[in-house]
Backbone as JSON, one array per atom type, in Angstrom:
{
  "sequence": "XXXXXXXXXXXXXXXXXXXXXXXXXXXXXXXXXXXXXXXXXXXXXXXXXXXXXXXXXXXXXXXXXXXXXXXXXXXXXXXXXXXXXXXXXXXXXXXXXXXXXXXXXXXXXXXXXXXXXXXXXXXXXXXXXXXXXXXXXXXXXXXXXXXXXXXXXXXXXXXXXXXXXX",
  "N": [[166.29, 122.88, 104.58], [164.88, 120.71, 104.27], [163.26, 121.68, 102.02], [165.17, 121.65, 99.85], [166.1, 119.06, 99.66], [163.77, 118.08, 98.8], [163.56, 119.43, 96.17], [166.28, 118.75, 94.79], [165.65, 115.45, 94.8], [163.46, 115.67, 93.1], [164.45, 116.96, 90.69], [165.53, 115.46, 88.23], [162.93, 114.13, 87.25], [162.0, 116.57, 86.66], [163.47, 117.6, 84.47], [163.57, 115.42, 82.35], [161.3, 115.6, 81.74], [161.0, 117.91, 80.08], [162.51, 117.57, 78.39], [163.22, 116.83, 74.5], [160.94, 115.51, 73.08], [161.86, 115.1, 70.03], [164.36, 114.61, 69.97], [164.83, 111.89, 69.96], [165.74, 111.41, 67.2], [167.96, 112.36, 67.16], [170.18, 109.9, 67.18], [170.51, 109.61, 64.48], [171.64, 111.9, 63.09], [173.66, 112.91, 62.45], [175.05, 110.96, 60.33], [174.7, 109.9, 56.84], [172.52, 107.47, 55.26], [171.99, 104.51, 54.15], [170.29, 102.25, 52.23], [169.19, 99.02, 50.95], [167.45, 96.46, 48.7], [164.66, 94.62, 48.42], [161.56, 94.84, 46.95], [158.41, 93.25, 48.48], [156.79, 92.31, 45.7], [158.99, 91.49, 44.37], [160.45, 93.78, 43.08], [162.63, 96.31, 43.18], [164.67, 98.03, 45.77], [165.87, 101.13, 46.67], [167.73, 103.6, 49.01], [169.31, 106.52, 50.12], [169.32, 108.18, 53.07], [169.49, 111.56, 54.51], [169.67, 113.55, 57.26], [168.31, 116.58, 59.51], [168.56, 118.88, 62.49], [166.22, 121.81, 62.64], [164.73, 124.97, 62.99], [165.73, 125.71, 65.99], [165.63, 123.29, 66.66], [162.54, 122.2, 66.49], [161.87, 120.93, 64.32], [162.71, 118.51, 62.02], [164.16, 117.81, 59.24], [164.8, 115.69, 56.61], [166.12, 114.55, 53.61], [165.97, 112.48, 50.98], [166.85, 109.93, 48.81], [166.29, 108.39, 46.02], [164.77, 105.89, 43.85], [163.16, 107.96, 40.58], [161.6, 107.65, 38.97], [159.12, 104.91, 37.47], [159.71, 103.21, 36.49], [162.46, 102.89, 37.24], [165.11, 103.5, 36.76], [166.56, 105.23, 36.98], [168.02, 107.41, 39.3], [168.05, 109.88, 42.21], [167.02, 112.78, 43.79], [164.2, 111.86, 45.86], [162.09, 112.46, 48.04], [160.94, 114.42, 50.07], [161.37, 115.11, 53.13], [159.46, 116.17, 56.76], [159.75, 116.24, 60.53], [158.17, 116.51, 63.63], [157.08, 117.21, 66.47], [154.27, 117.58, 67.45], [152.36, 119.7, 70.02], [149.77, 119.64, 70.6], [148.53, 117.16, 70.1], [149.54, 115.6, 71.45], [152.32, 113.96, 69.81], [154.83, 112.53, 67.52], [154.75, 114.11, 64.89], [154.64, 113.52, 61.24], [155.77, 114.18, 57.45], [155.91, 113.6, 54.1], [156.87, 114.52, 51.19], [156.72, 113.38, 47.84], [158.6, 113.39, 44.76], [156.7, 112.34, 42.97], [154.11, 113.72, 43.82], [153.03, 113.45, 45.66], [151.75, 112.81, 49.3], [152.59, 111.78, 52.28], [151.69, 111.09, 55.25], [152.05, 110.7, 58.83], [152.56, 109.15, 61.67], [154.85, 109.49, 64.3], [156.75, 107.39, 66.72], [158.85, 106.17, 69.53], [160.66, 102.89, 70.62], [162.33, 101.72, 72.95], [165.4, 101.6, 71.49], [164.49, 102.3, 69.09], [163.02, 103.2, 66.33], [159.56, 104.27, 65.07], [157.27, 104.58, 61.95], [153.54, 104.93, 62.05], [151.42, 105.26, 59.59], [148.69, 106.07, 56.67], [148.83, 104.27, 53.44], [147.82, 104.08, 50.14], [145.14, 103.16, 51.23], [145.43, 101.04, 53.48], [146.53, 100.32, 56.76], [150.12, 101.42, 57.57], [153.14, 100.16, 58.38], [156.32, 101.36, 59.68], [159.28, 100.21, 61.12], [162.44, 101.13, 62.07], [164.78, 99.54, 63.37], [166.91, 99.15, 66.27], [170.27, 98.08, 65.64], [172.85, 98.81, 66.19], [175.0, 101.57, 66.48], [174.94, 102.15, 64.11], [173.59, 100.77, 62.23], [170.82, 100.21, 61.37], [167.9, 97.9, 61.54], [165.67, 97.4, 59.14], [161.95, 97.7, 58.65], [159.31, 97.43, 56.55], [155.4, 97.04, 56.91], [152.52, 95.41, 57.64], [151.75, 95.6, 60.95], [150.36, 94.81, 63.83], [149.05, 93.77, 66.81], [151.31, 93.61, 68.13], [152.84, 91.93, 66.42], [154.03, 90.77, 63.29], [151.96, 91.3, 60.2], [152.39, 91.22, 57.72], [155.16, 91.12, 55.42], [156.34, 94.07, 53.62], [159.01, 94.95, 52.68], [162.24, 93.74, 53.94], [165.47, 95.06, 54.56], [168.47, 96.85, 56.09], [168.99, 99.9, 57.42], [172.21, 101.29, 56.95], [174.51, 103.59, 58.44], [176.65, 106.1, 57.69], [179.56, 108.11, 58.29], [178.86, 111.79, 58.07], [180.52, 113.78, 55.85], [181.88, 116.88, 56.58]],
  "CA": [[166.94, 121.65, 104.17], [163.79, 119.53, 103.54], [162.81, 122.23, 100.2], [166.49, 121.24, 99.17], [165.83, 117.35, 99.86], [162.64, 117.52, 97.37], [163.85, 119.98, 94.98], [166.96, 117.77, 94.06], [164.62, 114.72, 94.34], [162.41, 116.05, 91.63], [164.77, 117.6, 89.32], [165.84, 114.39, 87.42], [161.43, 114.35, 86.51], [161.48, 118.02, 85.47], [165.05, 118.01, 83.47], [163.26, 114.5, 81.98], [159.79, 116.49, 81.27], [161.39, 118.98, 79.51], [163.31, 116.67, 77.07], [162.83, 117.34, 72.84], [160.24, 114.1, 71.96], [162.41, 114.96, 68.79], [165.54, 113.9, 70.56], [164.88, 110.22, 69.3], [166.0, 111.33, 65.81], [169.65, 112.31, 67.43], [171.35, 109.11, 67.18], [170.6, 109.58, 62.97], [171.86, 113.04, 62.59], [175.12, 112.66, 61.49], [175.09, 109.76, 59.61], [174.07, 109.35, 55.86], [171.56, 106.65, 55.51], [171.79, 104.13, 52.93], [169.47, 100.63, 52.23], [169.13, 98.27, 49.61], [166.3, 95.59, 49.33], [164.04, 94.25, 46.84], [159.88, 94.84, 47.6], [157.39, 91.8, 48.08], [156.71, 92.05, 44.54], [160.62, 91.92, 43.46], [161.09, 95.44, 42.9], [164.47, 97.13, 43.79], [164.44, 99.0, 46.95], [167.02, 101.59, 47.01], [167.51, 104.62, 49.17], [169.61, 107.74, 50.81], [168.86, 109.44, 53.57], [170.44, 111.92, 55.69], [168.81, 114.43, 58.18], [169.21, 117.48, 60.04], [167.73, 119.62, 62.96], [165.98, 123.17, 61.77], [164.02, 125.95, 63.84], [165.85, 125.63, 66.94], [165.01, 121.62, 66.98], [161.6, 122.28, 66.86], [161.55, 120.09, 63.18], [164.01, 117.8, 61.78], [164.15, 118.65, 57.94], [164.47, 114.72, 55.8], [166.19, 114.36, 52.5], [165.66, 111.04, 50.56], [167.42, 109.85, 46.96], [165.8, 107.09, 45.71], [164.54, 105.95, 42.16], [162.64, 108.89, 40.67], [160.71, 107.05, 38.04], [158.55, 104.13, 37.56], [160.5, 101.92, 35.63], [163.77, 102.62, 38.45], [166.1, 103.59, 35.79], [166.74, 106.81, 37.76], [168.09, 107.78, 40.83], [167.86, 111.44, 43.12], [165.76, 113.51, 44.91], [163.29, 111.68, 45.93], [161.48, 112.93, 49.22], [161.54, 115.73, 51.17], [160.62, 114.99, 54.61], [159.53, 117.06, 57.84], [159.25, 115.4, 61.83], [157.31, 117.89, 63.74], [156.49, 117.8, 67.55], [152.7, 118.49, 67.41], [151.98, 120.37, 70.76], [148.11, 119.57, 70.95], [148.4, 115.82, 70.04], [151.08, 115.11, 72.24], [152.73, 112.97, 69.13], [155.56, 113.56, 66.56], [154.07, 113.83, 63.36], [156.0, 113.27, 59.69], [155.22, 114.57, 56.23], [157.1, 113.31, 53.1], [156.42, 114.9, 49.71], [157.67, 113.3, 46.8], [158.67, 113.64, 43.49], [155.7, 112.43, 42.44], [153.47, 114.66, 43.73], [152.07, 112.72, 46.64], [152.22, 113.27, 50.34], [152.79, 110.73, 52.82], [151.74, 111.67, 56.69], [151.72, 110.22, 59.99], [153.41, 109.73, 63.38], [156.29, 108.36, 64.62], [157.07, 106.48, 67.89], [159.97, 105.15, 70.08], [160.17, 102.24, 71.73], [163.43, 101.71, 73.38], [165.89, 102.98, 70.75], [163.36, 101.45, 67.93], [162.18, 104.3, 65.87], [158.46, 103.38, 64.13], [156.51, 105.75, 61.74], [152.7, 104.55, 61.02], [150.28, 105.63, 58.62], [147.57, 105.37, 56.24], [149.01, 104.24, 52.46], [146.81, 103.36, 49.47], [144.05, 102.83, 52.34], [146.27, 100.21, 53.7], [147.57, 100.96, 57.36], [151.47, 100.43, 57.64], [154.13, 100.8, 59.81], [157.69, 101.38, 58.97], [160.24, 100.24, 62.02], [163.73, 101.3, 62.75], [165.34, 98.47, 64.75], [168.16, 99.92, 66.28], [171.46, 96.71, 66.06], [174.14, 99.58, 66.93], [174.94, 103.12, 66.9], [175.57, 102.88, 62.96], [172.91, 99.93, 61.87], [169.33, 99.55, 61.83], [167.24, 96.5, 60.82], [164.19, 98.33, 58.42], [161.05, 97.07, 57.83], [157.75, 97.99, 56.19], [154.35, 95.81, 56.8], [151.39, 95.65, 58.56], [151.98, 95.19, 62.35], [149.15, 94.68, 64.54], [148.81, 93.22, 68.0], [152.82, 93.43, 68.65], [153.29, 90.98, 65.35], [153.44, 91.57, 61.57], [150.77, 90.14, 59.52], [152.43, 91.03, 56.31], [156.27, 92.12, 55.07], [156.51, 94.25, 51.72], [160.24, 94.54, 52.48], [163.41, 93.96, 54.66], [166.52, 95.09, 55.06], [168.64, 97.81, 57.25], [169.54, 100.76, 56.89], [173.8, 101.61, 57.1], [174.75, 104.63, 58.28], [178.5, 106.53, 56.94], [179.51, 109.75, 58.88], [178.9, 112.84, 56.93], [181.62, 114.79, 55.61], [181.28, 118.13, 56.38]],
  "C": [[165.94, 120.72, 103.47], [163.9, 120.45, 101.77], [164.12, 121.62, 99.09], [166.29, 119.72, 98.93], [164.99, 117.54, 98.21], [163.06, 118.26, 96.22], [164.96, 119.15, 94.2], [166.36, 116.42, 94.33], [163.73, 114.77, 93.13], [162.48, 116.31, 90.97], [164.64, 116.79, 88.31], [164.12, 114.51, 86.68], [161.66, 115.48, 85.72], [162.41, 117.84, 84.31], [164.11, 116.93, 81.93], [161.98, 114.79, 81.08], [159.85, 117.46, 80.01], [162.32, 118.67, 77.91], [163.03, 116.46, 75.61], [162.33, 116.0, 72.74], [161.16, 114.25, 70.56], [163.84, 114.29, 68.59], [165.61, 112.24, 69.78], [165.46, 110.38, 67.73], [167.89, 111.83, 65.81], [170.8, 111.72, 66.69], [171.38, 109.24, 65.1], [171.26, 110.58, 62.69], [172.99, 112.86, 62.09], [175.75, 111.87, 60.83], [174.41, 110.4, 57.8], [173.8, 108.05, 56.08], [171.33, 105.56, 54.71], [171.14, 102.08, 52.98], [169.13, 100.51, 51.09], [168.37, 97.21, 50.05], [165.96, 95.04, 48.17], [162.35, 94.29, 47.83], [159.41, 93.44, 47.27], [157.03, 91.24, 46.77], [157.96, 91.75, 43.66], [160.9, 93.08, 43.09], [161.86, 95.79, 43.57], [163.83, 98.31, 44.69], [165.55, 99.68, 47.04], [167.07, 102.99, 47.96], [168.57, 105.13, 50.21], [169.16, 108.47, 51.72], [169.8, 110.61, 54.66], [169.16, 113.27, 56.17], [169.32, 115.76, 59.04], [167.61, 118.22, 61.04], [167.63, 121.07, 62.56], [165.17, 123.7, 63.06], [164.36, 125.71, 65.2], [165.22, 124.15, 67.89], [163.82, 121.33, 67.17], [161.06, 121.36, 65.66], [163.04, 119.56, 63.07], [163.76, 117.84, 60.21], [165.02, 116.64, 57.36], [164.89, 114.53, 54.59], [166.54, 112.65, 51.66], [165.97, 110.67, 49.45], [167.1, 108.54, 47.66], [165.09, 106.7, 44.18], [163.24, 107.07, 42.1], [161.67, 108.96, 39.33], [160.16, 105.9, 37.98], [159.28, 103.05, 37.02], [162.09, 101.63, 36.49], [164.64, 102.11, 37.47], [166.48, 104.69, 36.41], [167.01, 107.11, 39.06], [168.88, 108.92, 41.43], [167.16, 111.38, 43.42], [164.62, 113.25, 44.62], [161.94, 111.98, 46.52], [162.18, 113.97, 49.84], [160.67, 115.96, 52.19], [160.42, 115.89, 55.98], [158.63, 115.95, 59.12], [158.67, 116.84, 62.61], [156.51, 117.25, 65.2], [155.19, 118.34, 67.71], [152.37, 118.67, 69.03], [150.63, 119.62, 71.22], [147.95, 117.99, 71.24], [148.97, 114.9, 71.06], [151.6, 114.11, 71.31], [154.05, 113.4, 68.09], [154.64, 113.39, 65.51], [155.08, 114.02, 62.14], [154.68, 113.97, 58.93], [156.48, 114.23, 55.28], [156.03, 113.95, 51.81], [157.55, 114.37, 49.08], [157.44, 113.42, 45.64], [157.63, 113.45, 42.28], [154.54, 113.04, 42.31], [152.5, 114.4, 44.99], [152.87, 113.0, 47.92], [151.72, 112.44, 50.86], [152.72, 111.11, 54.37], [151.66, 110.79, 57.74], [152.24, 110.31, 61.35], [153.9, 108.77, 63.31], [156.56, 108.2, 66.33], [158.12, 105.91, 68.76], [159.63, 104.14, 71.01], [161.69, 101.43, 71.62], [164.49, 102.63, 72.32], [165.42, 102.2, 69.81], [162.6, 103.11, 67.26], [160.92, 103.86, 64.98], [157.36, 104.56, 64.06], [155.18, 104.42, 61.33], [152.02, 105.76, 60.47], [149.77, 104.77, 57.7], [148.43, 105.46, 54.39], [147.88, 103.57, 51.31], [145.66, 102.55, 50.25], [144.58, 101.59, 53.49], [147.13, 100.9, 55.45], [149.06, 100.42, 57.51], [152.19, 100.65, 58.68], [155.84, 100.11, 59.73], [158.56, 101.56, 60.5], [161.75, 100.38, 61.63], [164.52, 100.55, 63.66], [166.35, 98.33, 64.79], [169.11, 98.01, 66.7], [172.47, 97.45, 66.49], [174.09, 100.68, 66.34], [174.93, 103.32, 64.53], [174.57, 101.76, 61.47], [171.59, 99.97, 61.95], [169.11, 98.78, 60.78], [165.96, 97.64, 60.31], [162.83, 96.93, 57.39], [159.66, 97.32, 57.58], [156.8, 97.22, 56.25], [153.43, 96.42, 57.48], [151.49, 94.69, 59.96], [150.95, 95.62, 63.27], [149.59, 93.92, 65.99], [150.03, 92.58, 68.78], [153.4, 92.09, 67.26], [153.32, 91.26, 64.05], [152.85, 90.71, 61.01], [151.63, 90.06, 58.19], [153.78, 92.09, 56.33], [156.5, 92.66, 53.95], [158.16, 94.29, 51.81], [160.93, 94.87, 54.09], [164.34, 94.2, 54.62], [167.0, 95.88, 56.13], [169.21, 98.88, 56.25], [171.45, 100.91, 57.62], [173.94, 102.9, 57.43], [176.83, 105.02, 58.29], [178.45, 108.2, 57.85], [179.58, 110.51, 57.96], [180.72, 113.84, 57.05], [181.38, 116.25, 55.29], [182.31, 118.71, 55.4]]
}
């Protein structure tokens, strides 16, 4: 009786242990993704995303339409993103390649249902939050956030999400 006592005592930990760190990218999956903005400098912020799990949820596979030229007269396939469970690090890690030819890496974070990727841009570290308002809303914002505050916003808005039509 006791082994019974602690074994259902302790499951809730293991079941909890055992849980996909990738899981946090769930509540996005079936949504398309769409935000509109303008950058610190006035530049038009536009962008698409929708997502999907691949290799038995072991990656989450990222597609991104957004302007696809410098002058943002153009808009498609912009990025093509991968989330990625690194084993060793204990962290998720991202990768975006885009259209330009450049690759964009780092790790991503939850904190409550708050999704937040940083990394290192034009030497510059940033950090791009997810701030979940409801199952179909987030507040999005790019800057440099330090010591639980942001020093500096290049842009705000949210992202919308639309159920996909399969």
């Amino acid at each position: 009786m006791k082994k019974l006592v602690t074994i259902i005592l302790f499951l809730p930990i293991g079941l909890k242990a055992q849980e996909n760190p990738l899981s946090i990218f769930k509540p996005l999956e079936n949504y398309i993704w769409t935000a509109e903005g303008n950058w610190g400098d006035g530049s038009q912020f536009k962008q698409v995303i929708s997502l999907e799990f691949s290799l038995n949820d072991k990656i989450v596979k990222v597609e991104s339409k957004g302007f696809i030229d410098t002058a943002q007269t153009q808009f498609g396939s912009r990025n093509h993103g991968v989330r990625q469970y690194d084993q060793k690090a204990k962290a998720i890690r991202f990768w975006e390649f885009d259209v330009f030819g450049n690759l964009t890496e780092g790790t991503v974070e939850k904190e409550d249902r708050d999704i937040i990727y940083k990394y290192v841009y034009g030497g510059t570290s940033v950090t791009e939050i997810w701030k979940y308002k409801s199952d179909t809303t987030y507040g999005f914002i790019v800057g440099i956030y330090e010591d639980g505050e942001w020093k500096q916003k290049f842009l705000e808005t949210q992202f919308v999400g639309t159920e996909k039509k399969e």
